[in-house]
mmCIF file of C-alpha atoms and ligand atoms in Angstrom:
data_model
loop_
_atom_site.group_PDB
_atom_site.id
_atom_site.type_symbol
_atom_site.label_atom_id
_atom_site.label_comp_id
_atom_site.label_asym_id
_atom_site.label_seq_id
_atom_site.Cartn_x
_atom_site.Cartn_y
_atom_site.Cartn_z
ATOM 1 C CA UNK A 1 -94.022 14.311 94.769
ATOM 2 C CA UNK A 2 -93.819 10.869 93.013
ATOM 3 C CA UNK A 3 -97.383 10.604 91.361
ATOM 4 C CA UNK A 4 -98.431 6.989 89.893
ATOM 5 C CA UNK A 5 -97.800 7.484 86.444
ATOM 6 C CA UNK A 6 -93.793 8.523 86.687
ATOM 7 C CA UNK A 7 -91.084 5.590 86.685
ATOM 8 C CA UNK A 8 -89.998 5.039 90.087
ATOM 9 C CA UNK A 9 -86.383 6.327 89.108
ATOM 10 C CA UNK A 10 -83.004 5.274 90.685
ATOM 11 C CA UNK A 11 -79.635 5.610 90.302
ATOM 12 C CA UNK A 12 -77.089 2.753 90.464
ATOM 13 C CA UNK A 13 -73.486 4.027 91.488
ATOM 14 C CA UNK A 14 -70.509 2.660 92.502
ATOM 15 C CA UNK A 15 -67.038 1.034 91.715
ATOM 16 C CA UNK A 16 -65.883 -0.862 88.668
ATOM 17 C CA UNK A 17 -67.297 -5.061 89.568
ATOM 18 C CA UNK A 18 -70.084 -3.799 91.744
ATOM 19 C CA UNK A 19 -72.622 -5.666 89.849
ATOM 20 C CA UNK A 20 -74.303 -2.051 88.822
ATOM 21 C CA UNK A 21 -75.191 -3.416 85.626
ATOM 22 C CA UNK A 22 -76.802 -7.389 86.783
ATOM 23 C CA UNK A 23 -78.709 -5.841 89.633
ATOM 24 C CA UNK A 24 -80.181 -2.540 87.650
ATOM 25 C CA UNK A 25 -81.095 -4.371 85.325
ATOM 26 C CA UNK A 26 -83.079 -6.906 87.301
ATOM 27 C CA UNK A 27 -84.737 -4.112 89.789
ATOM 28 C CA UNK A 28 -85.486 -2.617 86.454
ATOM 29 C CA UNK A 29 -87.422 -5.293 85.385
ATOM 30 C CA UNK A 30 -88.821 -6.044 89.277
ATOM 31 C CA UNK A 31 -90.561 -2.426 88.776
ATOM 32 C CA UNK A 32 -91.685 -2.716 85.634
ATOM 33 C CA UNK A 33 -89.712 0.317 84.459
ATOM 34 C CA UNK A 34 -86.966 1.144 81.626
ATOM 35 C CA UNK A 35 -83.174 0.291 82.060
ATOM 36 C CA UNK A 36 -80.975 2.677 80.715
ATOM 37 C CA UNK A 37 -76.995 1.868 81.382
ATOM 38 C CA UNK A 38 -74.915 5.091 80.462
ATOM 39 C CA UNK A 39 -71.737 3.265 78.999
ATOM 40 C CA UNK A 40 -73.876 1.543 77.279
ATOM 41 C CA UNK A 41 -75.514 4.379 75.488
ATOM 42 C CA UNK A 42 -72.365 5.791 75.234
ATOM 43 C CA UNK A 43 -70.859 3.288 73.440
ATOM 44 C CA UNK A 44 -73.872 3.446 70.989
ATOM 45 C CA UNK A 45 -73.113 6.758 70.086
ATOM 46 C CA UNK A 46 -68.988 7.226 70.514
ATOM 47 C CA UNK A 47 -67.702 4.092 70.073
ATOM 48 C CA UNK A 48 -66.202 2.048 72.138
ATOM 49 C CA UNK A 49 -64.503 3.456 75.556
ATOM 50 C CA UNK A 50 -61.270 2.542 75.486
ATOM 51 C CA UNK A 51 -61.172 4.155 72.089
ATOM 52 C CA UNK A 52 -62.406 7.239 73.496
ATOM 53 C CA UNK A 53 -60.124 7.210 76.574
ATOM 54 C CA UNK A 54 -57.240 6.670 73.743
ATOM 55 C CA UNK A 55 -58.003 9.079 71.621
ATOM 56 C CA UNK A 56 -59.776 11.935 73.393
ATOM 57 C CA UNK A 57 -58.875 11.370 76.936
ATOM 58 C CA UNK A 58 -60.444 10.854 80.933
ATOM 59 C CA UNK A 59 -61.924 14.396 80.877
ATOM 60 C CA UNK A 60 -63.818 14.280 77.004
ATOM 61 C CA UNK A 61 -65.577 10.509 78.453
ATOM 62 C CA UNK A 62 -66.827 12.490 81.764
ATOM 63 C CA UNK A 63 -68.304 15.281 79.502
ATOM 64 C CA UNK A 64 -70.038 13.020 77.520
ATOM 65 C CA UNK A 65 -70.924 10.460 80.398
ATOM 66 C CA UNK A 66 -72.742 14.035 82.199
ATOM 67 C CA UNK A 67 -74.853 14.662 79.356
ATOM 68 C CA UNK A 68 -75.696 11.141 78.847
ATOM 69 C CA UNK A 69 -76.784 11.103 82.638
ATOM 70 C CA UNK A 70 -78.564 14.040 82.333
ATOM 71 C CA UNK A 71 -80.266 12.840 79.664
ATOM 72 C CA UNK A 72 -81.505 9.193 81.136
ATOM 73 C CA UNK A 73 -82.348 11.084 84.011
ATOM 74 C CA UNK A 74 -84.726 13.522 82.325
ATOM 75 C CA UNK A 75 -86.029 9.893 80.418
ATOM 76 C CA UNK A 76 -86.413 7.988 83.947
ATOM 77 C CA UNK A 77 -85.885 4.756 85.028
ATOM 78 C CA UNK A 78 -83.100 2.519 86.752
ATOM 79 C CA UNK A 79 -80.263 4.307 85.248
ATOM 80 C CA UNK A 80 -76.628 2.723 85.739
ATOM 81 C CA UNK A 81 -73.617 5.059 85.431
ATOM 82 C CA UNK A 82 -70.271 4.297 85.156
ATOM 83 C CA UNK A 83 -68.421 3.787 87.950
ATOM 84 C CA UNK A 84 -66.259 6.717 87.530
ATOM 85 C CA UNK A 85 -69.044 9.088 86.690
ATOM 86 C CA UNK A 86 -69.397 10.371 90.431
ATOM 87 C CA UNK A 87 -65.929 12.280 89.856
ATOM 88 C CA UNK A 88 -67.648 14.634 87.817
ATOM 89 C CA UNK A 89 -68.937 17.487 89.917
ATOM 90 C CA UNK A 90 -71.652 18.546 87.043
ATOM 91 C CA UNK A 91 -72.753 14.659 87.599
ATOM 92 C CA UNK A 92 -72.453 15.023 91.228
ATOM 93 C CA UNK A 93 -75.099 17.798 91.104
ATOM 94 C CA UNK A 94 -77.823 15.575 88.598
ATOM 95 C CA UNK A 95 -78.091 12.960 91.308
ATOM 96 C CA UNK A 96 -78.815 15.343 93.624
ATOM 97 C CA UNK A 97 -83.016 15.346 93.028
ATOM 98 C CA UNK A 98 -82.816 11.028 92.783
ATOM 99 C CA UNK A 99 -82.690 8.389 95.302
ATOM 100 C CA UNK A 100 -79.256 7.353 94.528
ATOM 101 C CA UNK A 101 -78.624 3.336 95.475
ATOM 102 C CA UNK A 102 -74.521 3.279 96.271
ATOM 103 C CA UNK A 103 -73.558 -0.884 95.183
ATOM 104 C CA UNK A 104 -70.441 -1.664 97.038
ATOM 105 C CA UNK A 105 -68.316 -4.639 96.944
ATOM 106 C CA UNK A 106 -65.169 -6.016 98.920
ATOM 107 C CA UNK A 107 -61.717 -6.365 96.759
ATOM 108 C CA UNK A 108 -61.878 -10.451 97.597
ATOM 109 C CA UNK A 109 -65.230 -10.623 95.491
ATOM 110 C CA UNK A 110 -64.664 -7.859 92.940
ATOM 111 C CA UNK A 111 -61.224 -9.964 91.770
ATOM 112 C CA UNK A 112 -63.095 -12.292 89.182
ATOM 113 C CA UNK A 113 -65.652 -9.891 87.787
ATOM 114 C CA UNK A 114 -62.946 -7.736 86.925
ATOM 115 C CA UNK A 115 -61.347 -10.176 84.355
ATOM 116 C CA UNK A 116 -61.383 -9.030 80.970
ATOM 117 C CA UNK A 117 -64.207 -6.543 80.229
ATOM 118 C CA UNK A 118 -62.058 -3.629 78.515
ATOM 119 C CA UNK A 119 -61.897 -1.421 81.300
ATOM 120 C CA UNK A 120 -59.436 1.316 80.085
ATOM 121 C CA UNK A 121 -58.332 2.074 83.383
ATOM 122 C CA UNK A 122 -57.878 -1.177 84.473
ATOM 123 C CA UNK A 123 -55.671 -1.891 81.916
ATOM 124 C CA UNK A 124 -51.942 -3.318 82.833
ATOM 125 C CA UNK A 125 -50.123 -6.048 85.272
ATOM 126 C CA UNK A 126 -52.488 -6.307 88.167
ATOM 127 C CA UNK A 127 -55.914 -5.022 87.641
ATOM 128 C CA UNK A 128 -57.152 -5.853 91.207
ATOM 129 C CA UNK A 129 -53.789 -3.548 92.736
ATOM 130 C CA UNK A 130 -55.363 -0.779 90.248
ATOM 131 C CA UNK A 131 -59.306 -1.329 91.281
ATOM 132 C CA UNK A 132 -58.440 -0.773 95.211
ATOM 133 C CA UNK A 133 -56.202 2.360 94.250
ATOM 134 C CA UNK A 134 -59.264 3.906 92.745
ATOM 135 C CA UNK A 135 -62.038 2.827 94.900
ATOM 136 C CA UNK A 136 -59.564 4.449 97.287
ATOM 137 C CA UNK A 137 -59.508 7.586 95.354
ATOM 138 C CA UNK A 138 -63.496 7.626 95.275
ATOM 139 C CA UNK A 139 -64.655 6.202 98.005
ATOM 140 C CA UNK A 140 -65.607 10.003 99.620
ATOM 141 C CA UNK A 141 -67.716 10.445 96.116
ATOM 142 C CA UNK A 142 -70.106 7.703 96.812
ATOM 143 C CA UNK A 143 -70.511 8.632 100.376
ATOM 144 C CA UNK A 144 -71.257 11.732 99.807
ATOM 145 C CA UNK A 145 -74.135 10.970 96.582
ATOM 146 C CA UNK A 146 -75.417 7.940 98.142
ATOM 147 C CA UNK A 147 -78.808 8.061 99.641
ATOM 148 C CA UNK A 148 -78.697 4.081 100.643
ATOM 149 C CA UNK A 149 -76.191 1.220 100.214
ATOM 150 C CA UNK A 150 -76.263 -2.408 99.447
ATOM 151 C CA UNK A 151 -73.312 -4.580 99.198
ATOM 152 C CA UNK A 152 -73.592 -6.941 96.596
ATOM 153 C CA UNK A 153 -70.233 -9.280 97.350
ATOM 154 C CA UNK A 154 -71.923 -12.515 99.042
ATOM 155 C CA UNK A 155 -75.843 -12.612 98.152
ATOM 156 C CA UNK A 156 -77.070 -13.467 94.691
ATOM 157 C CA UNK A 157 -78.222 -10.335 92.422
ATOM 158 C CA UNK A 158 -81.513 -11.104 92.527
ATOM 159 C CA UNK A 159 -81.862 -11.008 96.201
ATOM 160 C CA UNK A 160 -80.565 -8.137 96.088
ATOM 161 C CA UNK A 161 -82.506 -6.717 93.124
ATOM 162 C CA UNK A 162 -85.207 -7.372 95.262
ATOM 163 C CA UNK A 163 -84.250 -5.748 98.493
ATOM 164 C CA UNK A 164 -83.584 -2.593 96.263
ATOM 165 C CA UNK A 165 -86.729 -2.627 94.752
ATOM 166 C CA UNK A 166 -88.328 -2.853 97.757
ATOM 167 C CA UNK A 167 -86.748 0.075 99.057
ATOM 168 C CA UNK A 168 -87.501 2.068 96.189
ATOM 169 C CA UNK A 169 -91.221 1.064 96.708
ATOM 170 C CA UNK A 170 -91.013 2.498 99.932
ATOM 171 C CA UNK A 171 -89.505 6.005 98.579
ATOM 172 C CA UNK A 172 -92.638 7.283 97.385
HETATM 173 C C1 S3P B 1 -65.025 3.560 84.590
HETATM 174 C C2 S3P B 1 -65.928 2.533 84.751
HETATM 175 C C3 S3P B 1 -66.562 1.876 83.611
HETATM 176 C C4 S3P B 1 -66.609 2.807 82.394
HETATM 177 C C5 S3P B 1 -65.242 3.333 82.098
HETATM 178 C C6 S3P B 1 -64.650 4.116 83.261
HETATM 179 C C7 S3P B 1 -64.415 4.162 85.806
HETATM 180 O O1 S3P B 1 -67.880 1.465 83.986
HETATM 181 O O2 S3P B 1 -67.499 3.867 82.614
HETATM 182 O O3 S3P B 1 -64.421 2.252 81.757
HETATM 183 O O4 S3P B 1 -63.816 5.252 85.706
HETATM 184 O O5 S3P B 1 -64.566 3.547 86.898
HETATM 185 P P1 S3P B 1 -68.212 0.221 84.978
HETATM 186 O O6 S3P B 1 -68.210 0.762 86.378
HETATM 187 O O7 S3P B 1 -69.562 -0.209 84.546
HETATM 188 O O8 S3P B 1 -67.159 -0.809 84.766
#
């Protein structure tokens, strides 16, 4: 049981453009509780993550995107993974205690958030082409961790923000 004192934790998840980032940290502030963005913190540590991607590979990022879950988790708050985090299974199974909020977003909106922002795997001709492969690819993964869903492609990030903090509210 939630008592008063703990952080009303939640987990953003979700693709690459979803707006995990905009809207956690806004519901964040909306319950008066710490954000905590894994790339983020793993860029604190590691260094970049296209370096790490280049130099260490897919699988060393996903070990050290787990622990860094585990470890926000453990911390509480609105905590905002990656959006390929949910193909870890040892990742999978930390979001299993926490209301898990799934942010999805259609290809048409996604195109111009997707612009720049050193996403290794988005790297190349046609990012968008390369998004909707791996959305494809995960789709199944955020199903099956999700505990609600908001889709963030038409309404502004605060209205949402809000909707999701009202939800949370409601979790207790
Ligand atoms: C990744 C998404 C990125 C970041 C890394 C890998 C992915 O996070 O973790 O580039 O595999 O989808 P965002 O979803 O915040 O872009």
């Amino acid at each position: 049981m939630t008592s008063a004192a703990e952080p009303l934790t939640l987990v953003l998840v979700g693709p690459m453009g979803a707006g995990k980032t905009s809207v956690g940290r806004r519901v964040a502030r909306l319950l008066g509780i710490a954000f905590i963005d894994t790339d983020k913190r793993i860029v604190q540590t590691h260094g970049p993550i296209p370096a790490i991607f280049d130099e260490h590979g897919e699988t060393h990022f996903r070990a050290l995107e787990r622990e860094t879950v585990r470890v926000a988790l453990e911390e509480g708050g609105v905590v905002s993974l990656g959006g390929g985090a949910v193909t870890d299974a040892g990742t999978r199974e930390l979001l299993r205690r926490h209301p898990v909020v799934y942010l999805t977003v259609t290809p048409e909106a996604v195109a111009e958030r997707i612009i720049g922002g050193g996403r290794p795997l988005l790297a190349g001709e046609d990012p968008l082409a390369r998004w909707t492969e791996i959305f494809a690819q995960r789709r199944d993964l955020y199903d099956e961790v999700a505990t609600v869903t908001f889709d963030t492609s038409r309404r502004p990030m605060q209205r949402i923000a809000e909707e999701i903090a009202a939800w949370r509210r409601e979790q207790r």
